[in-house]
Structures are given as C-alpha cells and as structure tokens.
PDB file of C-alpha atoms and ligand atoms in Angstrom:
ATOM      1  CA  MET T   1      12.462  13.029  16.593  1.00  0.00           C
ATOM      2  CA  THR T   2      10.922  15.993  18.187  1.00  0.00           C
ATOM      3  CA  GLN T   3       7.403  16.573  17.033  1.00  0.00           C
ATOM      4  CA  ARG T   4       7.153  19.206  14.364  1.00  0.00           C
ATOM      5  CA  ALA T   5       4.423  21.479  13.493  1.00  0.00           C
ATOM      6  CA  TYR T   6       2.758  20.697  10.352  1.00  0.00           C
ATOM      7  CA  VAL T   7      -0.531  20.985   8.300  1.00  0.00           C
ATOM      8  CA  ILE T   8      -2.244  18.648   5.915  1.00  0.00           C
ATOM      9  CA  ASP T   9      -3.197  19.892   2.489  1.00  0.00           C
ATOM     10  CA  GLN T  10      -5.729  17.772   0.702  1.00  0.00           C
ATOM     11  CA  MET T  11      -4.287  16.143  -2.416  1.00  0.00           C
ATOM     12  CA  ILE T  12      -6.791  13.509  -3.348  1.00  0.00           C
ATOM     13  CA  SER T  13     -10.331  13.689  -2.221  1.00  0.00           C
ATOM     14  CA  ALA T  14     -12.525  10.858  -0.739  1.00  0.00           C
ATOM     15  CA  LYS T  15     -14.681  10.897  -3.663  1.00  0.00           C
ATOM     16  CA  ALA T  16     -11.863  10.775  -6.230  1.00  0.00           C
ATOM     17  CA  ILE T  17     -10.362   7.829  -4.176  1.00  0.00           C
ATOM     18  CA  ALA T  18     -13.788   6.007  -4.240  1.00  0.00           C
ATOM     19  CA  ALA T  19     -14.025   6.400  -7.986  1.00  0.00           C
ATOM     20  CA  ARG T  20     -10.608   5.100  -8.577  1.00  0.00           C
ATOM     21  CA  VAL T  21     -10.962   2.133  -6.349  1.00  0.00           C
ATOM     22  CA  GLU T  22     -14.151   1.110  -8.232  1.00  0.00           C
ATOM     23  CA  ALA T  23     -12.300   1.272 -11.455  1.00  0.00           C
ATOM     24  CA  LEU T  24      -9.241  -0.662 -10.053  1.00  0.00           C
ATOM     25  CA  ALA T  25     -11.829  -3.355  -8.847  1.00  0.00           C
ATOM     26  CA  ARG T  26     -13.465  -3.618 -12.187  1.00  0.00           C
ATOM     27  CA  ASP T  27      -9.887  -4.347 -13.846  1.00  0.00           C
ATOM     28  CA  ILE T  28      -8.964  -6.625 -11.155  1.00  0.00           C
ATOM     29  CA  THR T  29     -12.387  -8.604 -11.474  1.00  0.00           C
ATOM     30  CA  THR T  30     -11.884  -8.975 -15.187  1.00  0.00           C
ATOM     31  CA  HIS T  31      -8.254 -10.120 -14.756  1.00  0.00           C
ATOM     32  CA  PHE T  32      -9.141 -12.786 -12.194  1.00  0.00           C
ATOM     33  CA  LYS T  33     -12.519 -13.715 -13.701  1.00  0.00           C
ATOM     34  CA  GLY T  34     -13.180 -17.473 -13.073  1.00  0.00           C
ATOM     35  CA  THR T  35     -10.871 -17.873 -10.168  1.00  0.00           C
ATOM     36  CA  ASP T  36     -11.944 -19.734  -7.169  1.00  0.00           C
ATOM     37  CA  LYS T  37      -8.863 -19.325  -5.170  1.00  0.00           C
ATOM     38  CA  LEU T  38      -7.958 -15.435  -4.842  1.00  0.00           C
ATOM     39  CA  VAL T  39      -6.238 -14.573  -1.846  1.00  0.00           C
ATOM     40  CA  VAL T  40      -6.120 -10.818  -1.262  1.00  0.00           C
ATOM     41  CA  VAL T  41      -3.001 -10.029   0.912  1.00  0.00           C
ATOM     42  CA  GLY T  42      -3.067  -6.583   2.564  1.00  0.00           C
ATOM     43  CA  LEU T  43       0.296  -5.121   3.659  1.00  0.00           C
ATOM     44  CA  LEU T  44      -0.195  -3.905   7.233  1.00  0.00           C
ATOM     45  CA  ARG T  45      -0.840  -1.189   8.381  1.00  0.00           C
ATOM     46  CA  GLY T  46      -1.126   1.198   5.580  1.00  0.00           C
ATOM     47  CA  SER T  47      -3.376  -0.678   3.296  1.00  0.00           C
ATOM     48  CA  PHE T  48      -6.061  -1.600   5.709  1.00  0.00           C
ATOM     49  CA  VAL T  49      -8.547   1.187   4.591  1.00  0.00           C
ATOM     50  CA  PHE T  50      -7.718   0.548   0.912  1.00  0.00           C
ATOM     51  CA  ILE T  51      -8.167  -3.230   1.111  1.00  0.00           C
ATOM     52  CA  ALA T  52     -11.326  -2.697   2.909  1.00  0.00           C
ATOM     53  CA  ASP T  53     -12.719  -0.646   0.253  1.00  0.00           C
ATOM     54  CA  LEU T  54     -11.273  -2.591  -2.614  1.00  0.00           C
ATOM     55  CA  VAL T  55     -12.433  -6.289  -1.711  1.00  0.00           C
ATOM     56  CA  ARG T  56     -16.070  -4.869  -1.219  1.00  0.00           C
ATOM     57  CA  GLU T  57     -16.007  -3.806  -4.860  1.00  0.00           C
ATOM     58  CA  LEU T  58     -14.551  -7.152  -6.391  1.00  0.00           C
ATOM     59  CA  ASP T  59     -16.995  -9.374  -7.893  1.00  0.00           C
ATOM     60  CA  LEU T  60     -14.977 -12.552  -7.123  1.00  0.00           C
ATOM     61  CA  PRO T  61     -14.855 -15.099  -4.287  1.00  0.00           C
ATOM     62  CA  VAL T  62     -11.768 -13.777  -2.180  1.00  0.00           C
ATOM     63  CA  GLU T  63     -10.094 -14.622   1.043  1.00  0.00           C
ATOM     64  CA  VAL T  64      -8.331 -11.859   2.910  1.00  0.00           C
ATOM     65  CA  ASP T  65      -5.012 -12.320   4.579  1.00  0.00           C
ATOM     66  CA  PHE T  66      -2.415  -9.952   6.007  1.00  0.00           C
ATOM     67  CA  LEU T  67       1.348  -9.629   6.041  1.00  0.00           C
ATOM     68  CA  GLU T  68       3.261  -7.042   7.973  1.00  0.00           C
ATOM     69  CA  ALA T  69       6.588  -5.839   6.764  1.00  0.00           C
ATOM     70  CA  SER T  70       8.418  -2.938   8.086  1.00  0.00           C
ATOM     71  CA  SER T  71      10.781  -0.642   6.381  1.00  0.00           C
ATOM     72  CA  TYR T  72      10.035   2.556   7.961  1.00  0.00           C
ATOM     73  CA  GLY T  73      10.552   3.554  11.568  1.00  0.00           C
ATOM     74  CA  ASP T  74       8.483   6.323  12.968  1.00  0.00           C
ATOM     75  CA  GLY T  75      10.263   8.818  10.620  1.00  0.00           C
ATOM     76  CA  MET T  76       9.938   9.673   6.960  1.00  0.00           C
ATOM     77  CA  GLN T  77      12.991   7.653   5.530  1.00  0.00           C
ATOM     78  CA  SER T  78      12.963   4.182   4.401  1.00  0.00           C
ATOM     79  CA  SER T  79      15.506   2.076   6.222  1.00  0.00           C
ATOM     80  CA  ARG T  80      16.030  -0.093   3.132  1.00  0.00           C
ATOM     81  CA  GLU T  81      15.866  -3.014   5.356  1.00  0.00           C
ATOM     82  CA  VAL T  82      12.720  -5.097   5.142  1.00  0.00           C
ATOM     83  CA  ARG T  83      11.649  -7.231   8.030  1.00  0.00           C
ATOM     84  CA  ILE T  84       8.590  -9.606   8.209  1.00  0.00           C
ATOM     85  CA  LEU T  85       6.685  -8.725  11.394  1.00  0.00           C
ATOM     86  CA  LYS T  86       3.763 -10.947  10.799  1.00  0.00           C
ATOM     87  CA  ASP T  87       3.511 -13.611   8.173  1.00  0.00           C
ATOM     88  CA  LEU T  88       0.236 -14.738   6.367  1.00  0.00           C
ATOM     89  CA  ARG T  89      -1.930 -17.323   8.246  1.00  0.00           C
ATOM     90  CA  GLY T  90      -2.705 -19.267   5.161  1.00  0.00           C
ATOM     91  CA  GLU T  91      -0.811 -21.227   2.486  1.00  0.00           C
ATOM     92  CA  ILE T  92      -0.728 -19.430  -1.126  1.00  0.00           C
ATOM     93  CA  ALA T  93       0.851 -22.475  -3.112  1.00  0.00           C
ATOM     94  CA  GLY T  94      -1.037 -22.964  -6.192  1.00  0.00           C
ATOM     95  CA  ARG T  95      -3.415 -19.990  -5.446  1.00  0.00           C
ATOM     96  CA  ASP T  96      -4.009 -16.551  -7.130  1.00  0.00           C
ATOM     97  CA  VAL T  97      -2.526 -13.861  -4.950  1.00  0.00           C
ATOM     98  CA  LEU T  98      -3.413 -10.077  -5.158  1.00  0.00           C
ATOM     99  CA  VAL T  99      -0.984  -8.117  -2.868  1.00  0.00           C
ATOM    100  CA  VAL T 100      -2.576  -4.742  -1.900  1.00  0.00           C
ATOM    101  CA  GLU T 101      -0.093  -1.997  -0.911  1.00  0.00           C
ATOM    102  CA  ASP T 102      -0.613   1.670   0.158  1.00  0.00           C
ATOM    103  CA  ILE T 103       2.425   3.206  -1.485  1.00  0.00           C
ATOM    104  CA  VAL T 104       5.347   2.289  -3.726  1.00  0.00           C
ATOM    105  CA  ASP T 105       8.159   4.544  -2.705  1.00  0.00           C
ATOM    106  CA  THR T 106      11.713   3.268  -3.105  1.00  0.00           C
ATOM    107  CA  GLY T 107      10.327  -0.159  -3.999  1.00  0.00           C
ATOM    108  CA  PHE T 108      12.301  -1.993  -1.381  1.00  0.00           C
ATOM    109  CA  THR T 109       9.158  -3.371   0.608  1.00  0.00           C
ATOM    110  CA  LEU T 110       7.479  -4.763  -2.485  1.00  0.00           C
ATOM    111  CA  HIS T 111      10.503  -6.101  -3.854  1.00  0.00           C
ATOM    112  CA  HIS T 112      11.183  -8.136  -0.832  1.00  0.00           C
ATOM    113  CA  VAL T 113       7.570  -9.246  -0.358  1.00  0.00           C
ATOM    114  CA  LYS T 114       7.202 -10.188  -3.957  1.00  0.00           C
ATOM    115  CA  LYS T 115      10.407 -12.342  -3.802  1.00  0.00           C
ATOM    116  CA  LEU T 116       9.241 -13.938  -0.470  1.00  0.00           C
ATOM    117  CA  LEU T 117       5.739 -14.794  -1.704  1.00  0.00           C
ATOM    118  CA  GLU T 118       6.905 -15.999  -5.200  1.00  0.00           C
ATOM    119  CA  ALA T 119       9.060 -18.528  -3.490  1.00  0.00           C
ATOM    120  CA  ARG T 120       5.813 -20.259  -2.033  1.00  0.00           C
ATOM    121  CA  GLU T 121       4.862 -20.777  -5.662  1.00  0.00           C
ATOM    122  CA  PRO T 122       1.368 -19.220  -6.040  1.00  0.00           C
ATOM    123  CA  ALA T 123      -0.377 -19.896  -9.453  1.00  0.00           C
ATOM    124  CA  ARG T 124      -0.386 -16.017 -10.194  1.00  0.00           C
ATOM    125  CA  LEU T 125       0.849 -13.083  -8.028  1.00  0.00           C
ATOM    126  CA  GLU T 126      -0.331  -9.577  -8.876  1.00  0.00           C
ATOM    127  CA  ILE T 127       0.144  -6.288  -7.082  1.00  0.00           C
ATOM    128  CA  CYS T 128      -2.212  -3.468  -6.580  1.00  0.00           C
ATOM    129  CA  ALA T 129      -0.987  -0.121  -5.000  1.00  0.00           C
ATOM    130  CA  LEU T 130      -2.907   2.713  -4.373  1.00  0.00           C
ATOM    131  CA  LEU T 131      -0.178   5.322  -4.737  1.00  0.00           C
ATOM    132  CA  ASP T 132       3.054   5.351  -6.607  1.00  0.00           C
ATOM    133  CA  LYS T 133       5.972   7.792  -6.379  1.00  0.00           C
ATOM    134  CA  PRO T 134       7.915   6.892  -9.507  1.00  0.00           C
ATOM    135  CA  SER T 135      10.677   9.494  -8.820  1.00  0.00           C
ATOM    136  CA  ARG T 136      11.574   7.863  -5.567  1.00  0.00           C
ATOM    137  CA  ARG T 137      12.370   4.367  -6.987  1.00  0.00           C
ATOM    138  CA  GLU T 138      15.763   2.766  -6.074  1.00  0.00           C
ATOM    139  CA  VAL T 139      14.830  -0.873  -6.985  1.00  0.00           C
ATOM    140  CA  PRO T 140      12.768  -1.830 -10.092  1.00  0.00           C
ATOM    141  CA  MET T 141       9.122  -2.287  -9.027  1.00  0.00           C
ATOM    142  CA  THR T 142       6.043  -1.847 -10.951  1.00  0.00           C
ATOM    143  CA  ALA T 143       2.671  -2.681  -9.617  1.00  0.00           C
ATOM    144  CA  THR T 144       0.217  -4.385 -12.052  1.00  0.00           C
ATOM    145  CA  TRP T 145      -2.438  -1.793 -10.953  1.00  0.00           C
ATOM    146  CA  THR T 146      -1.775   1.706  -9.589  1.00  0.00           C
ATOM    147  CA  GLY T 147      -4.345   4.025  -8.072  1.00  0.00           C
ATOM    148  CA  PHE T 148      -2.555   7.472  -8.598  1.00  0.00           C
ATOM    149  CA  ALA T 149       0.872   8.272  -9.552  1.00  0.00           C
ATOM    150  CA  ILE T 150       1.912  11.242  -7.091  1.00  0.00           C
ATOM    151  CA  PRO T 151       5.002  13.569  -6.968  1.00  0.00           C
ATOM    152  CA  ASP T 152       7.729  13.247  -4.214  1.00  0.00           C
ATOM    153  CA  GLU T 153       5.554  14.467  -1.231  1.00  0.00           C
ATOM    154  CA  PHE T 154       5.030  12.838   1.970  1.00  0.00           C
ATOM    155  CA  VAL T 155       1.333  11.897   2.200  1.00  0.00           C
ATOM    156  CA  VAL T 156      -1.102  10.813   5.011  1.00  0.00           C
ATOM    157  CA  GLY T 157      -4.576   9.585   5.247  1.00  0.00           C
ATOM    158  CA  TYR T 158      -6.925   6.787   3.999  1.00  0.00           C
ATOM    159  CA  GLY T 159      -4.927   4.369   6.049  1.00  0.00           C
ATOM    160  CA  ILE T 160      -1.440   6.231   5.531  1.00  0.00           C
ATOM    161  CA  ASP T 161       0.267   7.484   8.574  1.00  0.00           C
ATOM    162  CA  PHE T 162       2.908   9.936   9.605  1.00  0.00           C
ATOM    163  CA  ALA T 163       4.496   8.572  12.850  1.00  0.00           C
ATOM    164  CA  GLN T 164       1.305   6.583  13.437  1.00  0.00           C
ATOM    165  CA  ARG T 165      -1.115   9.547  13.167  1.00  0.00           C
ATOM    166  CA  ASN T 166      -3.770  10.598  10.535  1.00  0.00           C
ATOM    167  CA  ARG T 167      -4.627   7.098   9.317  1.00  0.00           C
ATOM    168  CA  ASN T 168      -8.050   7.897   9.814  1.00  0.00           C
ATOM    169  CA  LEU T 169      -8.479  10.837   7.316  1.00  0.00           C
ATOM    170  CA  PRO T 170     -10.955  10.036   4.645  1.00  0.00           C
ATOM    171  CA  PHE T 171      -8.901  11.657   2.029  1.00  0.00           C
ATOM    172  CA  ILE T 172      -5.104  11.628   0.986  1.00  0.00           C
ATOM    173  CA  GLY T 173      -3.341  14.854   2.057  1.00  0.00           C
ATOM    174  CA  LYS T 174       0.318  16.054   1.922  1.00  0.00           C
ATOM    175  CA  VAL T 175       2.181  17.093   4.991  1.00  0.00           C
ATOM    176  CA  ARG T 176       3.415  20.513   5.034  1.00  0.00           C
ATOM    177  CA  PHE T 177       5.636  21.693   7.932  1.00  0.00           C
ATOM    178  CA  THR T 178       4.915  25.067   9.421  1.00  0.00           C
ATOM    179  CA  ASP T 179       7.943  25.444  11.650  1.00  0.00           C
ATOM    180  CA  ASP T 180      11.491  26.173  10.235  1.00  0.00           C
ATOM    181  CA  GLY T 181      12.707  22.502  10.693  1.00  0.00           C
ATOM    182  CA  ALA T 182      15.181  23.206  13.430  1.00  0.00           C
ATOM    183  CA  ALA T 183      13.081  21.475  16.006  1.00  0.00           C
TER     184      ALA T 183
HETATM  185  P1  IMP J   1       9.491   1.590  -0.025  1.00  0.00           P
HETATM  186  O1  IMP J   1       9.864   0.172   0.492  1.00  0.00           O
HETATM  187  O2  IMP J   1      10.334   2.669   0.021  1.00  0.00           O
HETATM  188  O3  IMP J   1       8.748   1.357  -1.324  1.00  0.00           O
HETATM  189  O4  IMP J   1       8.254   2.013   0.966  1.00  0.00           O
HETATM  190  C1  IMP J   1       6.960   1.694   0.970  1.00  0.00           C
HETATM  191  C2  IMP J   1       6.331   2.055   2.210  1.00  0.00           C
HETATM  192  O5  IMP J   1       6.852   3.191   2.868  1.00  0.00           O
HETATM  193  C3  IMP J   1       4.740   2.229   2.282  1.00  0.00           C
HETATM  194  O6  IMP J   1       4.223   1.024   2.276  1.00  0.00           O
HETATM  195  C4  IMP J   1       4.578   3.145   3.239  1.00  0.00           C
HETATM  196  O7  IMP J   1       4.284   2.480   4.341  1.00  0.00           O
HETATM  197  C5  IMP J   1       5.867   4.011   3.512  1.00  0.00           C
HETATM  198  N1  IMP J   1       5.708   5.305   2.880  1.00  0.00           N
HETATM  199  C6  IMP J   1       6.394   5.536   1.643  1.00  0.00           C
HETATM  200  N2  IMP J   1       5.927   6.845   1.346  1.00  0.00           N
HETATM  201  C7  IMP J   1       5.193   7.277   2.351  1.00  0.00           C
HETATM  202  C8  IMP J   1       4.424   8.540   2.594  1.00  0.00           C
HETATM  203  O8  IMP J   1       4.468   9.554   1.727  1.00  0.00           O
HETATM  204  N3  IMP J   1       3.581   8.579   3.780  1.00  0.00           N
HETATM  205  C9  IMP J   1       3.584   7.481   4.592  1.00  0.00           C
HETATM  206  N4  IMP J   1       4.155   6.354   4.428  1.00  0.00           N
HETATM  207  C10 IMP J   1       4.957   6.309   3.237  1.00  0.00           C
HETATM  208 MG1   MG J   2       3.612   0.296   4.219  1.00  0.00          MG
END
C-alpha cells in the first residue's frame, strides 16, 4: 500500500482517557476483590499503553502477561483470520484472568483469544477493552468492561497504530485522509 497523506483529529483527550481508566480500575478492583491470583493479560501490541495505566490503578495483587494475536496486516481491514504470534509465559488454569484489549472491532480477535484461553480452564475470565466499535461487529463479542464506544472511524494513539505509526500519541485521534484516495 502506498503511503497516503492524512492528519489526525483528536477524538478522546489524554485527560478523558485517564479519568475513564481510573473508573474502570475501580470497577475491576471491586469485581476481583479478595483474589490472590489475578493475571492481567495484555494483547500486544495495541494494549501496551492502556495496560500500563490500568494495572497501576488496580488495588489488587496482579501478575502481568502478554499474548500476541494478529488479525491485521499493515492495513485497515481485518483479515478475519487470527494467528497466535506469541503465547502466554505462564499457566492460567484455576486463576483469575483479565484480558486487556485496545479495540473490539469485528470481534474476531477476542472471540478467538477467549476460546483459546477458556480451554485452559481459568477460574474466571473477564475482558476489558478500551474502545468498542459496536457497529462493526461480525461475531458476537461483548467485553465485561469497555472504556468508550466509538463510531466506525479508524483511530490511532494511546498504543494504537496505523501501519505501526502513532502509537505514542497521548490521546486517541481519528485518521482523516487529505488526499483523494487514488494513491
Ligand atoms: P477485530 O478482530 O476486528 O475485533 O480487531 C481488533 C483489532 O483490530 C484491535 O485489537 C486492533 O489492533 C485492530 N483495530 C481495529 N480497529 C482499529 C482502528 O481503528 N485503529 C487501529 N487498529 C484497529
Ligand atoms: Mg490488536
């Protein structure tokens, strides 16, 4: 794909994200209160900023592990095929698991990951997604906790990329192309 020209319009400010992360962490802390075996599983790479902020707001003993599943290439379309590129380091049988994802879009990624992890028989498995695009869903998937429901826009920032760029933006913005799309 040829690089197209685009600008990024802010959609959710860093301040709004921080407030929402704090509220999510309060709910998650209440839900898992008393656990001594919570494993927070970040889906690489898009969740790395979110999980870093979220775990620091959790008032629970946590372990952190990562899983890398790939459904997107470098483009903007889901391939609908989910591959596990990097598996967890630890065992989750009998443990409480919180999967942390950046965006639920078609739902294929989380659907697949959930099935994979449930087969390992965790005590509990919940999902926290920062963003949700409900209008794009192709397979049923509802996260236990969602940060923000957003319209069908391609977004970047706060860990989320477009062709591996813009993950380091502190806010979430939408990509707006400034060329005619013919590139
Ligand atoms: P799903 O399998 O279609 O639900 O795709 C979820 C994954 O697609 C997310 O974890 C993101 O990595 C990626 N994705 C979906 N929407 C966007 C977007 O607007 N910007 C960047 N990545 C996205
Ligand atoms: Mg992802």
